[in-house]
CSV table of C-alpha atoms in Angstrom, one decimal:
chain,number,residue,atom,x,y,z
A,1,MET,CA,-85.1,17.8,-69.9
A,2,THR,CA,-88.2,16.2,-68.5
A,3,SER,CA,-87.7,13.0,-66.7
A,4,THR,CA,-89.8,9.8,-66.8
A,5,LYS,CA,-90.5,7.7,-63.8
A,6,ILE,CA,-89.7,4.0,-64.5
A,7,PRO,CA,-91.6,1.3,-62.7
A,8,ASN,CA,-89.7,-1.3,-60.6
A,9,ILE,CA,-89.9,-5.1,-60.5
A,10,LYS,CA,-89.2,-7.0,-57.2
A,11,LEU,CA,-86.3,-9.5,-57.4
A,12,ASN,CA,-86.1,-12.7,-55.4
A,13,SER,CA,-83.4,-11.1,-53.3
A,14,GLY,CA,-86.0,-8.6,-52.0
A,15,PHE,CA,-84.6,-5.6,-53.8
A,16,TYR,CA,-86.3,-3.7,-56.6
A,17,MET,CA,-84.9,-3.1,-60.1
A,18,PRO,CA,-86.2,-0.6,-62.6
A,19,VAL,CA,-87.8,-2.4,-65.6
A,20,ILE,CA,-85.7,-0.4,-68.1
A,21,GLY,CA,-82.0,0.2,-67.8
A,22,TYR,CA,-79.5,2.1,-69.8
A,23,GLY,CA,-77.3,-0.4,-71.7
A,24,THR,CA,-73.7,0.4,-72.3
A,25,PHE,CA,-72.3,-2.4,-74.6
A,26,ASN,CA,-70.9,-0.9,-77.7
A,27,SER,CA,-67.6,0.2,-79.4
A,28,PHE,CA,-67.8,3.7,-77.9
A,29,LYS,CA,-65.6,6.6,-78.9
A,30,GLU,CA,-63.8,8.4,-76.0
A,31,ASN,CA,-66.3,10.3,-73.8
A,32,GLU,CA,-69.3,9.0,-75.7
A,33,VAL,CA,-70.7,6.8,-73.0
A,34,ARG,CA,-69.9,9.5,-70.3
A,35,ASN,CA,-72.0,12.1,-72.2
A,36,ALA,CA,-74.8,9.6,-73.1
A,37,ALA,CA,-75.0,8.4,-69.5
A,38,ARG,CA,-75.4,12.0,-68.3
A,39,VAL,CA,-78.4,12.4,-70.6
A,40,ALA,CA,-79.8,9.0,-69.5
A,41,LEU,CA,-79.6,10.0,-65.9
A,42,GLU,CA,-81.1,13.4,-66.6
A,43,VAL,CA,-84.2,12.0,-68.4
A,44,GLY,CA,-85.0,9.5,-65.7
A,45,TYR,CA,-82.9,6.3,-66.0
A,46,ARG,CA,-82.0,4.9,-62.6
A,47,HIS,CA,-80.8,1.5,-63.8
A,48,ILE,CA,-77.4,1.4,-65.5
A,49,ASP,CA,-76.1,-1.8,-67.0
A,50,THR,CA,-72.4,-2.3,-67.7
A,51,ALA,CA,-69.7,-4.9,-67.5
A,52,TRP,CA,-66.0,-5.0,-66.9
A,53,VAL,CA,-65.3,-6.2,-70.5
A,54,TYR,CA,-67.3,-3.2,-72.0
A,55,LYS,CA,-64.5,-0.8,-70.8
A,56,THR,CA,-67.2,1.8,-69.9
A,57,GLU,CA,-67.2,1.6,-66.1
A,58,GLU,CA,-64.8,4.5,-65.6
A,59,GLU,CA,-66.8,7.0,-67.8
A,60,LEU,CA,-70.0,5.8,-66.1
A,61,GLY,CA,-68.4,6.4,-62.7
A,62,ASP,CA,-67.6,9.9,-63.8
A,63,ALA,CA,-71.2,10.6,-65.1
A,64,ILE,CA,-72.8,9.1,-62.0
A,65,THR,CA,-70.6,10.9,-59.5
A,66,GLN,CA,-71.2,14.2,-61.3
A,67,LYS,CA,-75.0,13.8,-61.2
A,68,ILE,CA,-74.9,12.8,-57.5
A,69,LYS,CA,-72.8,15.9,-56.9
A,70,ASP,CA,-75.3,18.0,-58.8
A,71,GLY,CA,-78.0,16.8,-56.4
A,72,LEU,CA,-80.0,15.0,-59.1
A,73,PHE,CA,-80.3,11.8,-57.0
A,74,GLU,CA,-78.5,9.9,-54.3
A,75,ARG,CA,-76.5,6.6,-54.8
A,76,SER,CA,-79.4,4.7,-53.1
A,77,ASP,CA,-81.7,5.9,-55.9
A,78,LEU,CA,-79.6,4.1,-58.5
A,79,PHE,CA,-79.5,0.5,-59.5
A,80,LEU,CA,-76.1,-0.3,-60.8
A,81,ALA,CA,-75.3,-3.6,-62.5
A,82,SER,CA,-72.0,-5.0,-63.8
A,83,LYS,CA,-70.7,-8.4,-64.8
A,84,LEU,CA,-67.8,-10.8,-64.0
A,85,TRP,CA,-65.7,-11.5,-67.1
A,86,ASN,CA,-64.8,-15.0,-68.3
A,87,THR,CA,-61.1,-14.7,-67.4
A,88,HIS,CA,-61.9,-14.4,-63.7
A,89,HIS,CA,-64.2,-17.3,-62.9
A,90,ARG,CA,-61.7,-18.9,-60.5
A,91,PRO,CA,-63.1,-18.4,-57.0
A,92,GLU,CA,-60.0,-16.6,-55.8
A,93,SER,CA,-60.3,-14.0,-58.6
A,94,VAL,CA,-64.0,-13.1,-58.2
A,95,GLU,CA,-63.7,-10.6,-55.4
A,96,GLU,CA,-60.7,-8.9,-57.0
A,97,MET,CA,-62.6,-8.5,-60.2
A,98,CYS,CA,-65.7,-7.1,-58.4
A,99,ARG,CA,-63.5,-4.6,-56.5
A,100,ASP,CA,-62.0,-3.5,-59.8
A,101,SER,CA,-65.4,-2.7,-61.1
A,102,LEU,CA,-66.4,-0.9,-57.9
A,103,THR,CA,-63.2,1.3,-58.1
A,104,SER,CA,-63.9,2.2,-61.8
A,105,LEU,CA,-67.6,3.0,-61.0
A,106,ARG,CA,-66.6,4.9,-57.9
A,107,THR,CA,-69.1,3.2,-55.6
A,108,ASP,CA,-69.0,1.0,-52.5
A,109,TYR,CA,-71.4,-1.6,-53.8
A,110,LEU,CA,-73.2,-3.0,-56.8
A,111,ASP,CA,-76.9,-3.5,-56.9
A,112,LEU,CA,-76.5,-6.5,-59.2
A,113,TYR,CA,-73.5,-8.5,-60.3
A,114,LEU,CA,-73.8,-11.2,-63.0
A,115,ILE,CA,-71.6,-14.0,-64.2
A,116,HIS,CA,-71.3,-12.7,-67.8
A,117,TRP,CA,-71.1,-16.2,-69.5
A,118,PRO,CA,-71.3,-19.7,-68.2
A,119,PHE,CA,-67.8,-20.7,-69.6
A,120,ALA,CA,-64.4,-19.6,-68.3
A,121,ILE,CA,-61.4,-18.7,-70.4
A,122,LYS,CA,-57.7,-18.3,-69.6
A,123,ALA,CA,-56.1,-14.9,-69.9
A,124,GLY,CA,-53.8,-14.6,-72.9
A,125,GLU,CA,-54.0,-16.4,-76.2
A,126,ILE,CA,-52.6,-19.5,-77.9
A,127,ASP,CA,-52.5,-19.4,-81.7
A,128,GLY,CA,-54.7,-16.3,-81.6
A,129,ARG,CA,-57.4,-18.0,-79.5
A,130,LYS,CA,-58.2,-17.8,-75.8
A,131,PRO,CA,-57.9,-21.2,-74.2
A,132,HIS,CA,-60.7,-22.8,-72.2
A,133,ASP,CA,-60.3,-22.7,-68.4
A,134,ASP,CA,-61.8,-25.7,-66.6
A,135,VAL,CA,-63.7,-23.9,-63.9
A,136,ASP,CA,-67.1,-25.1,-62.7
A,137,PHE,CA,-69.6,-22.2,-62.7
A,138,ILE,CA,-71.0,-23.6,-59.4
A,139,ASP,CA,-67.6,-22.8,-57.8
A,140,THR,CA,-67.7,-19.3,-59.3
A,141,TRP,CA,-71.3,-18.9,-58.0
A,142,LYS,CA,-70.2,-19.7,-54.4
A,143,ALA,CA,-67.5,-17.0,-54.7
A,144,MET,CA,-70.3,-14.6,-55.9
A,145,GLU,CA,-72.3,-15.4,-52.8
A,146,GLU,CA,-69.4,-14.3,-50.7
A,147,LEU,CA,-69.7,-10.8,-52.3
A,148,VAL,CA,-73.2,-10.6,-51.0
A,149,ILE,CA,-72.1,-11.7,-47.5
A,150,LYS,CA,-69.4,-9.0,-47.5
A,151,GLY,CA,-71.8,-6.3,-48.6
A,152,LEU,CA,-70.0,-5.6,-51.9
A,153,VAL,CA,-73.0,-6.7,-53.9
A,154,LYS,CA,-76.7,-6.7,-53.1
A,155,THR,CA,-78.0,-9.2,-55.6
A,156,ILE,CA,-76.3,-11.8,-57.8
A,157,GLY,CA,-77.4,-13.4,-61.1
A,158,VAL,CA,-76.2,-14.8,-64.4
A,159,SER,CA,-76.1,-13.9,-68.1
A,160,ASN,CA,-76.3,-16.1,-71.2
A,161,PHE,CA,-77.2,-19.2,-69.1
A,162,ASN,CA,-79.5,-21.8,-70.9
A,163,ILE,CA,-82.2,-23.8,-69.2
A,164,GLN,CA,-80.0,-26.8,-68.5
A,165,GLN,CA,-77.3,-24.6,-66.9
A,166,LEU,CA,-79.9,-22.8,-64.7
A,167,LYS,CA,-81.3,-26.2,-63.6
A,168,ARG,CA,-77.8,-27.4,-62.7
A,169,LEU,CA,-77.1,-24.2,-60.8
A,170,LEU,CA,-80.4,-24.3,-58.9
A,171,ALA,CA,-79.8,-27.9,-58.0
A,172,ALA,CA,-76.6,-27.0,-56.1
A,173,ASP,CA,-76.6,-26.1,-52.4
A,174,LEU,CA,-77.0,-22.4,-52.8
A,175,ARG,CA,-77.2,-19.6,-50.2
A,176,TYR,CA,-78.5,-17.2,-52.8
A,177,LYS,CA,-80.6,-18.1,-55.8
A,178,PRO,CA,-79.8,-16.3,-59.1
A,179,ALA,CA,-82.2,-13.3,-59.2
A,180,VAL,CA,-81.6,-12.3,-62.9
A,181,ASN,CA,-80.7,-14.0,-66.2
A,182,GLN,CA,-79.6,-11.5,-68.8
A,183,VAL,CA,-80.1,-12.9,-72.3
A,184,GLU,CA,-80.8,-11.8,-75.8
A,185,VAL,CA,-84.5,-11.2,-76.6
A,186,HIS,CA,-86.2,-9.3,-79.4
A,187,PRO,CA,-89.1,-9.8,-81.8
A,188,TYR,CA,-86.9,-12.0,-84.1
A,189,TYR,CA,-85.6,-14.0,-81.2
A,190,THR,CA,-88.4,-14.3,-78.7
A,191,ASN,CA,-86.6,-16.9,-76.5
A,192,ASN,CA,-90.0,-18.2,-75.2
A,193,GLU,CA,-88.9,-21.5,-73.6
A,194,LEU,CA,-86.2,-19.8,-71.5
A,195,LEU,CA,-88.5,-16.9,-70.5
A,196,ASP,CA,-91.1,-19.4,-69.4
A,197,TYR,CA,-88.6,-21.4,-67.3
A,198,CYS,CA,-87.2,-18.3,-65.6
A,199,LYS,CA,-90.7,-17.1,-64.8
A,200,GLN,CA,-91.5,-20.5,-63.2
A,201,GLU,CA,-88.3,-20.2,-61.1
A,202,ASN,CA,-88.9,-16.6,-60.1
A,203,ILE,CA,-85.8,-15.4,-62.0
A,204,VAL,CA,-86.2,-12.1,-63.7
A,205,VAL,CA,-85.1,-12.0,-67.3
A,206,THR,CA,-83.3,-8.9,-68.6
A,207,ALA,CA,-83.2,-8.6,-72.4
A,208,TYR,CA,-80.0,-7.3,-74.0
A,209,SER,CA,-80.0,-6.4,-77.7
A,210,PRO,CA,-83.8,-5.8,-77.2
A,211,LEU,CA,-84.0,-3.9,-80.5
A,212,GLY,CA,-82.1,-6.6,-82.5
A,213,ARG,CA,-78.9,-4.5,-82.7
A,214,GLY,CA,-80.1,-2.8,-85.9
A,215,GLY,CA,-80.3,-6.0,-87.8
A,216,THR,CA,-76.8,-7.3,-87.4
A,217,ASP,CA,-76.1,-11.0,-87.2
A,218,SER,CA,-72.8,-11.8,-85.7
A,219,SER,CA,-73.0,-15.5,-86.7
A,220,GLY,CA,-71.6,-14.6,-90.1
A,221,PRO,CA,-72.4,-12.9,-93.4
A,222,GLY,CA,-75.4,-13.6,-95.6
A,223,LYS,CA,-78.3,-12.8,-93.2
A,224,SER,CA,-79.6,-9.5,-92.1
A,225,LEU,CA,-82.9,-8.7,-90.5
A,226,ASN,CA,-83.9,-5.4,-89.0
A,227,VAL,CA,-86.9,-5.2,-86.7
A,228,HIS,CA,-87.3,-1.5,-87.4
A,229,GLU,CA,-88.1,-2.3,-91.1
A,230,ASP,CA,-90.7,-4.8,-90.2
A,231,LYS,CA,-94.0,-3.8,-91.7
A,232,THR,CA,-96.0,-5.3,-88.8
A,233,ILE,CA,-94.1,-3.3,-86.2
A,234,GLN,CA,-94.2,-0.2,-88.3
A,235,LYS,CA,-98.0,-0.5,-88.6
A,236,ILE,CA,-98.4,-0.8,-84.8
A,237,ALA,CA,-96.0,2.2,-84.3
A,238,THR,CA,-98.2,4.3,-86.6
A,239,LYS,CA,-101.3,3.3,-84.7
A,240,TYR,CA,-99.8,4.5,-81.4
A,241,ASN,CA,-97.8,7.4,-82.9
A,242,LYS,CA,-94.6,5.9,-81.5
A,243,THR,CA,-91.3,4.8,-82.9
A,244,THR,CA,-90.6,1.2,-83.8
A,245,ALA,CA,-88.1,1.1,-80.9
A,246,GLN,CA,-90.8,2.2,-78.5
A,247,ILE,CA,-93.2,-0.5,-79.7
A,248,VAL,CA,-90.5,-3.2,-79.4
A,249,ILE,CA,-89.6,-2.0,-75.8
A,250,ARG,CA,-93.3,-1.9,-74.8
A,251,TRP,CA,-93.8,-5.4,-76.2
A,252,GLY,CA,-91.0,-6.6,-73.9
A,253,ILE,CA,-92.6,-4.9,-70.9
A,254,ASP,CA,-96.0,-6.3,-71.8
A,255,ARG,CA,-94.4,-9.8,-72.0
A,256,GLY,CA,-93.2,-9.4,-68.4
A,257,TYR,CA,-89.4,-9.0,-68.7
A,258,THR,CA,-86.9,-6.1,-68.2
A,259,LEU,CA,-84.7,-4.5,-70.9
A,260,VAL,CA,-81.5,-2.6,-71.3
A,261,PRO,CA,-81.6,-0.8,-74.6
A,262,LYS,CA,-78.6,1.2,-75.6
A,263,SER,CA,-78.2,4.4,-77.6
A,264,VAL,CA,-75.9,7.4,-77.6
A,265,THR,CA,-78.4,9.7,-79.4
A,266,PRO,CA,-80.0,12.0,-76.7
A,267,ALA,CA,-83.5,11.9,-78.5
A,268,ARG,CA,-83.5,8.1,-78.7
A,269,ILE,CA,-82.3,7.7,-75.1
A,270,LYS,CA,-85.3,9.8,-74.0
A,271,GLN,CA,-87.7,8.0,-76.4
A,272,ASN,CA,-86.7,4.6,-75.2
A,273,ILE,CA,-88.3,5.2,-71.7
A,274,GLU,CA,-91.4,7.1,-73.0
A,275,ILE,CA,-93.4,4.0,-73.2
A,276,PHE,CA,-95.5,4.1,-70.1
A,277,ASP,CA,-98.3,6.1,-71.5
A,278,PHE,CA,-99.7,3.2,-73.5
A,279,SER,CA,-99.7,-0.6,-73.7
A,280,LEU,CA,-100.2,-3.1,-76.5
A,281,THR,CA,-103.3,-5.3,-76.7
A,282,GLU,CA,-102.9,-9.0,-76.1
A,283,GLU,CA,-103.4,-9.6,-79.8
A,284,GLU,CA,-100.6,-7.1,-80.7
A,285,VAL,CA,-98.2,-8.8,-78.2
A,286,LYS,CA,-99.0,-12.1,-79.8
A,287,THR,CA,-98.7,-10.7,-83.4
A,288,ILE,CA,-95.2,-9.3,-82.6
A,289,SER,CA,-94.2,-12.6,-80.9
A,290,ASN,CA,-95.2,-14.5,-84.0
A,291,LEU,CA,-92.4,-12.6,-85.9
A,292,ASN,CA,-89.8,-14.9,-84.3
A,293,GLN,CA,-87.2,-16.3,-86.7
A,294,ASP,CA,-84.7,-17.5,-84.1
A,295,PHE,CA,-82.4,-14.8,-85.4
A,296,LYS,CA,-79.6,-14.3,-82.9
A,297,CYS,CA,-77.3,-11.2,-82.9
A,298,VAL,CA,-74.8,-12.5,-80.2
A,299,HIS,CA,-73.1,-15.9,-80.6
A,300,LEU,CA,-69.4,-15.8,-79.5
A,301,ASN,CA,-68.9,-18.6,-82.0
A,302,GLN,CA,-65.1,-18.7,-81.2
A,303,TYR,CA,-66.1,-20.6,-78.0
A,304,LYS,CA,-68.7,-23.0,-79.4
A,305,ASP,CA,-66.6,-26.1,-78.7
A,306,TYR,CA,-66.4,-25.3,-75.0
A,307,PRO,CA,-68.4,-27.7,-72.9
A,308,GLU,CA,-70.4,-24.8,-71.2
A,309,TYR,CA,-71.1,-22.9,-74.5
A,310,PRO,CA,-74.8,-22.1,-74.0
A,311,PHE,CA,-76.2,-21.9,-77.5
């Protein structure tokens, strides 16, 4: 397989992150993510995005270790990101959780570690629901900073934080500023205000569900939108002889953020990074941005009464 060289973006921590990563959030079958990650690494992905809660870290660790052994790259060539789950926000649990991810991924350090959500939940359930844990994410962040000091993590950031939550975090007495905020962004959810704020604060945005997750809306039944069926995007795709997914990913790059698209289909994994041989015009970027419908795929509605719920 031919491999594509993916450009990097400089983080406020001083480290560089490839602008496209391979996303691994899904209900994978056994061995599926291991095989897909091997393909991703072979075609040129050097940024792998995972999380403890995805249950994909062990298979990714296998795939990465195998490709290093094959001489395809060294660990230092790879940008590996994972996330702290909501049940481990208590400061005394943060390092233990990070080390758990390191063991599964078979690595000594993470390039990026994110607080997955701004709210904390207790382990276990009461009446079929996970109870809220009253932990301030500022305290969680200070424990995240210790991971950098100990060399377990190079860069730290957040995920699913809104502007008010970022402001509160940035106003605290921090040793390390969040370098990344990973949030949902796609043509039907352009998230302009948050993107503008992060840019102003030199926080890199990484888009999850950058292709709109095939049109699913987890807020409930009755609404289904699919960016791949959008006539405007299809027309632009025809002009450039690209897939609709390639157009949407290029639109994200041209807007100045990073993306972690996911797929288990080898051809699509490869196509998703074949977007550096063209760019959209300013007018086309604007046209796609105007498709916004505030259509979110990811809600976690079961936690919407929690004080730190971000949406």
